[in-house]
């Protein structure tokens, strides 16, 4: 009973930090909007990812009601909302990183672009898992409840694999369309500068 407030404080702090990270990212996008504008598609994905983080932060990832219903209705072993979050953790940063690297002409060769973007996404996922682990260590015996592993000893590895699948999905299935959106945006930018 005496450790419950400490555990609750750690849990609330960590979930609030995830929501705060989303808020800070949105503020950073607003502040940098004049210097660097993403495609509307990437902005929409960032907003969707922020919503996923806010919902997970509100309910905790293992208690999202819709996913509890899905678990119960389909007789699944766990609430998989955290998998949605980790898929988005790979998918959205892949397109954000890809757009920055392409438009800033940091990486021009497509093979390297694919490798570097995937590496960035895996680094983000691993960093998140390491942060999650350290916060869980602070909760002591309630680490399993905090981590939301739901009895899965391979949860951390599955989380990182799910982020990798998200990144690979974005890169394999959305790169051409993303290229067209970037091209259109660059053409519109050039046309507006020529009109001045």
Rosetta silent file (secondary structure, phi, psi, omega in degrees, C-alpha in Angstrom):
SEQUENCE: XXXXXXXXXXXXXXXXXXXXXXXXXXXXXXXXXXXXXXXXXXXXXXXXXXXXXXXXXXXXXXXXXXXXXXXXXXXXXXXXXXXXXXXXXXXXXXXXXXXXXXXXXXXXXXXXXXXXXXXXXXXXXXXXXXXXXXXXXXXXXXXXXXXXXXXXXXXXXXXXXXXXXXXXXXXXXXXXXXXXXXXXXXXXXXXXXXXX
SCORE:     score description
SCORE:     0.000 S_00000001
   1 L     0.000  -36.135 -177.088    0.000    0.000    0.000 S_00000001
   2 L   -70.091  -26.989 -179.043    2.852    2.379    0.809 S_00000001
   3 L   -87.793  -13.931 -176.923    4.493    2.052   -2.619 S_00000001
   4 H   -55.815  -46.988  178.635    1.275    2.579   -4.604 S_00000001
   5 H   -60.971  -35.069  178.739    1.509    6.409   -4.623 S_00000001
   6 H   -66.521  -46.760  178.771    5.139    6.185   -5.787 S_00000001
   7 H   -60.594  -46.421  179.979    4.234    3.758   -8.577 S_00000001
   8 H   -60.400  -41.474 -179.811    1.263    5.889   -9.582 S_00000001
   9 H   -62.686  -44.111  177.219    3.472    9.008   -9.625 S_00000001
  10 H   -61.052  -45.478 -178.892    6.020    7.288  -11.910 S_00000001
  11 H   -61.723  -48.618  179.898    3.268    6.052  -14.210 S_00000001
  12 H   -63.071  -40.940  178.635    1.583    9.432  -14.431 S_00000001
  13 H   -60.871  -45.583 -177.784    4.948   11.137  -14.968 S_00000001
  14 H   -67.006  -44.865  179.861    5.904    8.799  -17.804 S_00000001
  15 H   -66.867  -37.493  176.258    2.534    9.021  -19.560 S_00000001
  16 H   -65.060  -36.204  178.963    2.509   12.786  -19.104 S_00000001
  17 H   -64.106  -38.947  177.537    6.017   12.908  -20.581 S_00000001
  18 H   -64.288  -42.803  177.338    4.787   11.094  -23.720 S_00000001
  19 H   -67.474  -39.472  177.706    1.935   13.576  -24.054 S_00000001
  20 H   -63.251  -39.106  177.394    4.301   16.457  -23.314 S_00000001
  21 H   -60.217  -40.848  177.931    6.656   15.202  -26.039 S_00000001
  22 H   -64.654  -42.734  178.924    3.757   15.343  -28.495 S_00000001
  23 H   -63.447  -44.802  178.759    2.863   18.859  -27.373 S_00000001
  24 H   -62.740  -37.913  177.403    6.482   20.010  -27.665 S_00000001
  25 H   -63.789  -41.662  179.031    6.710   18.494  -31.154 S_00000001
  26 H   -65.839  -39.573  176.787    3.578   20.377  -32.202 S_00000001
  27 H   -64.341  -43.387  179.057    4.977   23.625  -30.753 S_00000001
  28 H   -61.118  -39.354  177.473    8.295   23.030  -32.574 S_00000001
  29 H   -63.672  -40.226  179.291    6.398   22.530  -35.841 S_00000001
  30 H   -66.544  -41.996 -177.995    4.544   25.796  -35.305 S_00000001
  31 H   -67.080  -38.390 -176.364    7.741   27.696  -34.452 S_00000001
  32 L   -92.113    5.411 -173.989    9.670   26.342  -37.461 S_00000001
  33 L   -57.564  -40.200 -179.324    6.775   26.620  -39.919 S_00000001
  34 L   -69.226  -31.607 -178.561    8.176   29.669  -41.734 S_00000001
  35 L   -85.952  -35.474 -177.295   11.600   28.079  -42.190 S_00000001
  36 L  -147.804  114.661  177.268   10.545   24.528  -43.022 S_00000001
  37 L  -107.152  129.081  174.282    7.101   23.348  -44.021 S_00000001
  38 L   -80.279  167.594  173.502    6.342   19.664  -44.291 S_00000001
  39 L   -66.858  152.701  177.712    3.914   18.260  -46.813 S_00000001
  40 H   -56.748  -33.102  177.825    0.290   18.277  -45.615 S_00000001
  41 H   -60.173  -45.723 -179.787    0.440   14.461  -45.554 S_00000001
  42 H   -68.094  -39.635  176.056    3.272   14.498  -43.009 S_00000001
  43 H   -60.173  -42.092  178.802    1.503   17.135  -40.901 S_00000001
  44 H   -62.675  -41.156  178.287   -1.619   14.938  -40.861 S_00000001
  45 H   -65.256  -39.535  178.491    0.442   11.930  -39.791 S_00000001
  46 H   -62.593  -41.945  178.126    2.107   13.937  -37.022 S_00000001
  47 H   -64.444  -42.145  177.861   -1.319   14.990  -35.732 S_00000001
  48 H   -61.549  -43.975  178.484   -2.546   11.390  -35.861 S_00000001
  49 H   -62.943  -40.761  177.508    0.532   10.225  -33.947 S_00000001
  50 H   -61.090  -41.527  178.211   -0.021   12.957  -31.353 S_00000001
  51 H   -62.793  -40.940  177.295   -3.618   11.761  -30.928 S_00000001
  52 H   -60.169  -43.062  178.381   -2.395    8.179  -30.424 S_00000001
  53 H   -65.054  -41.525 -179.378   -0.005    9.441  -27.723 S_00000001
  54 H   -64.805  -42.306  179.226   -2.724   11.526  -26.042 S_00000001
  55 H   -64.716  -45.437  177.725   -5.163    8.584  -25.930 S_00000001
  56 H   -62.409  -37.547  178.320   -2.442    6.285  -24.560 S_00000001
  57 H   -70.205  -31.146 -179.762   -1.476    8.915  -22.013 S_00000001
  58 H   -73.761  -48.481 -174.941   -5.077    9.386  -20.922 S_00000001
  59 H   -95.644  -17.340 -159.795   -6.037    5.734  -20.440 S_00000001
  60 L    74.913  146.989 -171.124   -2.611    4.080  -20.254 S_00000001
  61 L   -64.644  -25.280 -178.432   -1.826    1.947  -23.253 S_00000001
  62 L   -91.325   -1.154 -177.383   -3.176   -1.295  -21.760 S_00000001
  63 L  -122.281   17.789  178.789   -6.527    0.186  -20.757 S_00000001
  64 L   -65.641  120.517 -171.329   -7.769    1.923  -23.923 S_00000001
  65 H   -55.743  -44.560 -179.419  -11.492    1.001  -23.916 S_00000001
  66 H   -59.210  -40.675 -178.432  -11.890    0.289  -27.644 S_00000001
  67 H   -77.578  -24.050  169.088   -8.950   -2.099  -27.562 S_00000001
  68 H   -65.964  -43.172  178.140  -10.282   -3.746  -24.391 S_00000001
  69 H   -61.567  -45.200  178.492  -13.503   -4.352  -26.313 S_00000001
  70 H   -60.039  -44.570  178.863  -11.545   -5.760  -29.302 S_00000001
  71 H   -58.385  -47.983 -176.831   -9.572   -8.012  -26.944 S_00000001
  72 H   -70.936  -42.503 -177.142  -12.719   -9.298  -25.262 S_00000001
  73 H   -65.211  -39.738 -177.603  -14.843   -9.591  -28.421 S_00000001
  74 L   -99.651    8.462  176.989  -12.205  -11.518  -30.377 S_00000001
  75 L    56.028   46.173  178.715  -10.906  -13.451  -27.327 S_00000001
  76 L   -86.774  162.729 -177.489   -7.394  -12.053  -27.669 S_00000001
  77 L   -80.679  -21.400 -173.441   -4.751  -12.397  -24.971 S_00000001
  78 L  -150.728  163.129  171.749   -3.980   -8.699  -24.649 S_00000001
  79 L   -83.780  117.274 -172.740   -5.011   -5.110  -25.359 S_00000001
  80 L   -97.332   22.033  178.829   -2.880   -4.242  -28.394 S_00000001
  81 H   -60.659  -34.954  179.053   -3.208   -0.454  -28.353 S_00000001
  82 H   -62.659  -29.361  176.506    0.486   -0.187  -27.518 S_00000001
  83 H   -66.758  -37.777  175.490    1.227   -2.010  -30.789 S_00000001
  84 H   -61.171  -44.807  178.698   -0.666    0.733  -32.646 S_00000001
  85 H   -61.309  -41.711 -178.860    1.469    3.281  -30.818 S_00000001
  86 H   -74.159  -32.902  173.638    4.702    1.490  -31.667 S_00000001
  87 H   -61.431  -46.581  177.974    3.692    1.035  -35.316 S_00000001
  88 H   -63.838  -33.045  179.256    3.068    4.796  -35.472 S_00000001
  89 H   -64.619  -21.586  173.998    6.394    5.337  -33.671 S_00000001
  90 H   -96.402  -44.056 -173.445    8.072    3.811  -36.728 S_00000001
  91 H   -63.983  -52.988 -174.354    5.726    4.907  -39.506 S_00000001
  92 H   -68.755  -50.731  177.623    5.455    8.633  -38.777 S_00000001
  93 H   -59.948  -27.436  178.188    9.108    9.381  -37.929 S_00000001
  94 H   -62.003  -44.919 -178.765   10.131    7.491  -41.086 S_00000001
  95 H   -76.307  -31.599  175.253    8.292    9.960  -43.290 S_00000001
  96 H   -64.300  -51.702 -179.294    9.336   12.948  -41.176 S_00000001
  97 H   -61.873  -42.201 -179.675   13.015   11.940  -41.338 S_00000001
  98 H   -59.369  -44.667 -178.524   12.725   11.066  -45.029 S_00000001
  99 H   -67.045  -42.719  178.774   11.287   14.461  -45.873 S_00000001
 100 H   -62.731  -47.729 -177.458   13.893   16.385  -43.879 S_00000001
 101 H   -63.949  -38.008  179.639   16.765   14.360  -45.356 S_00000001
 102 H   -74.458  -50.373 -173.318   15.484   14.741  -48.929 S_00000001
 103 H   -71.434  -29.733  176.104   14.392   18.363  -48.874 S_00000001
 104 L   -86.624    0.283  178.474   17.501   19.564  -47.026 S_00000001
 105 L    56.913   38.528  178.236   19.562   17.482  -49.484 S_00000001
 106 L   -79.156  -41.384  178.324   21.336   15.722  -46.608 S_00000001
 107 L  -129.269  122.815 -177.143   21.017   12.298  -48.241 S_00000001
 108 L  -107.917  -26.025 -177.972   20.545   12.046  -51.992 S_00000001
 109 L   -85.036  127.448 -172.598   21.147    8.372  -52.767 S_00000001
 110 H   -61.924  -37.188  178.497   17.978    6.319  -52.308 S_00000001
 111 H   -63.029  -45.312  177.403   19.683    3.235  -50.870 S_00000001
 112 H   -66.476  -37.702  179.315   21.366    5.261  -48.175 S_00000001
 113 H   -58.467  -48.606  179.712   18.156    7.198  -47.557 S_00000001
 114 H   -57.627  -50.145 -177.797   16.257    3.969  -46.856 S_00000001
 115 H   -62.121  -45.759 -176.617   18.990    2.678  -44.518 S_00000001
 116 H   -68.231  -42.197  178.831   19.420    5.965  -42.623 S_00000001
 117 H   -63.046  -45.528  178.204   15.690    6.549  -42.172 S_00000001
 118 H   -60.894  -41.300  178.848   15.187    2.993  -40.908 S_00000001
 119 H   -63.929  -40.866  177.119   18.162    3.420  -38.552 S_00000001
 120 H   -60.676  -45.737 -178.988   16.740    6.687  -37.188 S_00000001
 121 H   -63.855  -41.002  177.891   13.396    5.016  -36.500 S_00000001
 122 H   -67.351  -35.456  177.065   15.024    2.071  -34.744 S_00000001
 123 H   -65.832  -41.145  177.051   17.143    4.469  -32.674 S_00000001
 124 H   -61.770  -45.888 -179.303   14.016    6.394  -31.631 S_00000001
 125 H   -63.434  -45.596  179.650   12.288    3.135  -30.679 S_00000001
 126 H   -63.621  -39.855  178.333   15.278    1.810  -28.728 S_00000001
 127 H   -62.058  -43.698  178.036   15.655    5.130  -26.902 S_00000001
 128 H   -60.762  -45.486 -179.309   11.986    5.031  -25.930 S_00000001
 129 H   -64.210  -38.705  177.243   12.321    1.439  -24.666 S_00000001
 130 H   -66.274  -40.566  176.649   15.415    2.322  -22.646 S_00000001
 131 H   -63.950  -44.652  178.372   13.630    5.316  -21.106 S_00000001
 132 H   -58.897  -43.223  179.130   10.600    3.135  -20.359 S_00000001
 133 H   -61.044  -46.322 -177.373   12.885    0.558  -18.714 S_00000001
 134 H   -65.119  -39.127  177.037   14.591    3.147  -16.488 S_00000001
 135 H   -65.700  -39.838  178.816   11.260    4.569  -15.334 S_00000001
 136 H   -63.740  -36.655  177.767   10.044    1.024  -14.666 S_00000001
 137 H   -59.972  -37.371  178.582   13.125    0.310  -12.554 S_00000001
 138 H   -67.580  -18.917 -179.855   12.089    3.245  -10.391 S_00000001
 139 L   -89.002   -5.615  177.722    8.683    1.658   -9.771 S_00000001
 140 H    68.860 -126.058 -173.473   10.214   -1.460   -8.248 S_00000001
 141 H   -70.553  -12.601 -178.218    7.946   -4.501   -8.187 S_00000001
 142 H   -92.886   16.188 -176.935    5.256   -2.839  -10.267 S_00000001
 143 H   -57.689  -40.214 -179.089    7.447   -2.671  -13.368 S_00000001
 144 H   -62.649  -43.666  178.493    5.309   -5.211  -15.235 S_00000001
 145 H   -65.016  -39.740 -179.768    2.139   -3.214  -14.601 S_00000001
 146 H   -66.684  -45.687 -176.394    3.898   -0.007  -15.579 S_00000001
 147 H   -69.446  -22.316 -178.789    5.437   -1.393  -18.748 S_00000001
 148 L    70.378   30.419 -178.147    2.162   -2.876  -19.891 S_00000001
 149 L   -69.697  -20.373  178.680    3.869   -6.081  -20.955 S_00000001
 150 L    52.113   40.386  177.187    0.666   -7.972  -20.116 S_00000001
 151 L    82.918    4.416 -178.020    2.702  -11.053  -19.284 S_00000001
 152 L   -94.125  110.276 -178.448    4.771  -10.983  -22.478 S_00000001
 153 L   -69.021  -16.153 -179.199    8.477  -11.407  -21.682 S_00000001
 154 L  -103.670   20.009 -175.169    9.374  -10.295  -25.226 S_00000001
 155 H   -57.923  -43.421 -179.002    7.291   -7.114  -25.139 S_00000001
 156 H   -61.500  -45.020  179.820   10.279   -4.767  -25.546 S_00000001
 157 H   -66.813  -39.203  177.933   11.571   -6.645  -28.577 S_00000001
 158 H   -66.078  -36.877  176.920    8.080   -6.819  -30.077 S_00000001
 159 H   -60.959  -46.119 -179.952    7.653   -3.072  -29.533 S_00000001
 160 H   -68.544  -37.192  177.202   10.872   -2.338  -31.428 S_00000001
 161 H   -65.555  -37.678  178.516    9.983   -4.849  -34.150 S_00000001
 162 H   -66.177  -39.127  175.478    6.568   -3.207  -34.518 S_00000001
 163 H   -63.991  -40.585  177.851    8.227    0.209  -34.913 S_00000001
 164 H   -63.112  -41.219  177.579   10.539   -1.314  -37.540 S_00000001
 165 H   -63.776  -39.352  176.381    7.523   -2.747  -39.384 S_00000001
 166 H   -61.056  -45.741  179.587    5.899    0.702  -39.249 S_00000001
 167 H   -64.619  -44.469  179.089    9.014    2.327  -40.702 S_00000001
 168 H   -63.196  -39.545  177.350    9.373   -0.347  -43.387 S_00000001
 169 H   -60.568  -46.040  178.993    5.700    0.022  -44.314 S_00000001
 170 H   -61.317  -46.103 -175.555    6.107    3.766  -44.717 S_00000001
 171 H   -70.836  -40.816 -176.013    9.283    3.416  -46.773 S_00000001
 172 H   -78.017  -35.473 -172.630    8.162    0.547  -48.988 S_00000001
 173 H  -107.283  -13.348 -176.385    4.589    1.602  -49.695 S_00000001
 174 H  -120.542   -2.877 -176.150    4.530    5.394  -49.382 S_00000001
 175 H   -62.703  -45.353 -179.287    7.905    6.611  -50.728 S_00000001
 176 H   -63.113  -45.196  179.256    6.774    7.169  -54.322 S_00000001
 177 H   -64.269  -41.187  178.101    3.652    9.001  -53.282 S_00000001
 178 H   -61.372  -40.968  176.344    5.688   10.996  -50.763 S_00000001
 179 H   -58.470  -43.498  179.255    8.154   11.894  -53.557 S_00000001
 180 H   -63.947  -41.956  178.393    5.269   13.225  -55.672 S_00000001
 181 H   -63.213  -41.755  177.516    3.948   15.290  -52.765 S_00000001
 182 H   -64.634  -43.789  178.555    7.410   16.726  -52.119 S_00000001
 183 H   -59.548  -44.848  178.237    7.846   17.454  -55.852 S_00000001
 184 H   -62.111  -41.906 -179.842    4.503   19.239  -56.000 S_00000001
 185 H   -64.555  -42.374  178.958    5.377   21.256  -52.917 S_00000001
 186 H   -65.183  -39.877  177.547    8.768   22.245  -54.359 S_00000001
 187 H   -62.729  -44.692  179.070    7.121   23.261  -57.680 S_00000001
 188 H   -63.411  -38.818  178.486    4.574   25.426  -55.853 S_00000001
 189 H   -64.865  -44.718  179.061    7.353   27.002  -53.794 S_00000001
 190 H   -64.410  -40.527 -179.535    9.412   27.766  -56.922 S_00000001
 191 H   -65.941  -39.175  179.954    6.370   29.199  -58.714 S_00000001
 192 H   -70.678  -33.520  177.310    5.503   31.478  -55.795 S_00000001
 193 H   -71.930  -33.732  178.701    9.108   32.705  -55.559 S_00000001
 194 H   -71.003  -29.253 -179.592    9.181   33.393  -59.320 S_00000001
 195 L   -74.556  -15.507 -178.074    5.952   35.390  -59.047 S_00000001
 196 L   -74.934    0.000    0.000    7.518   37.787  -56.535 S_00000001
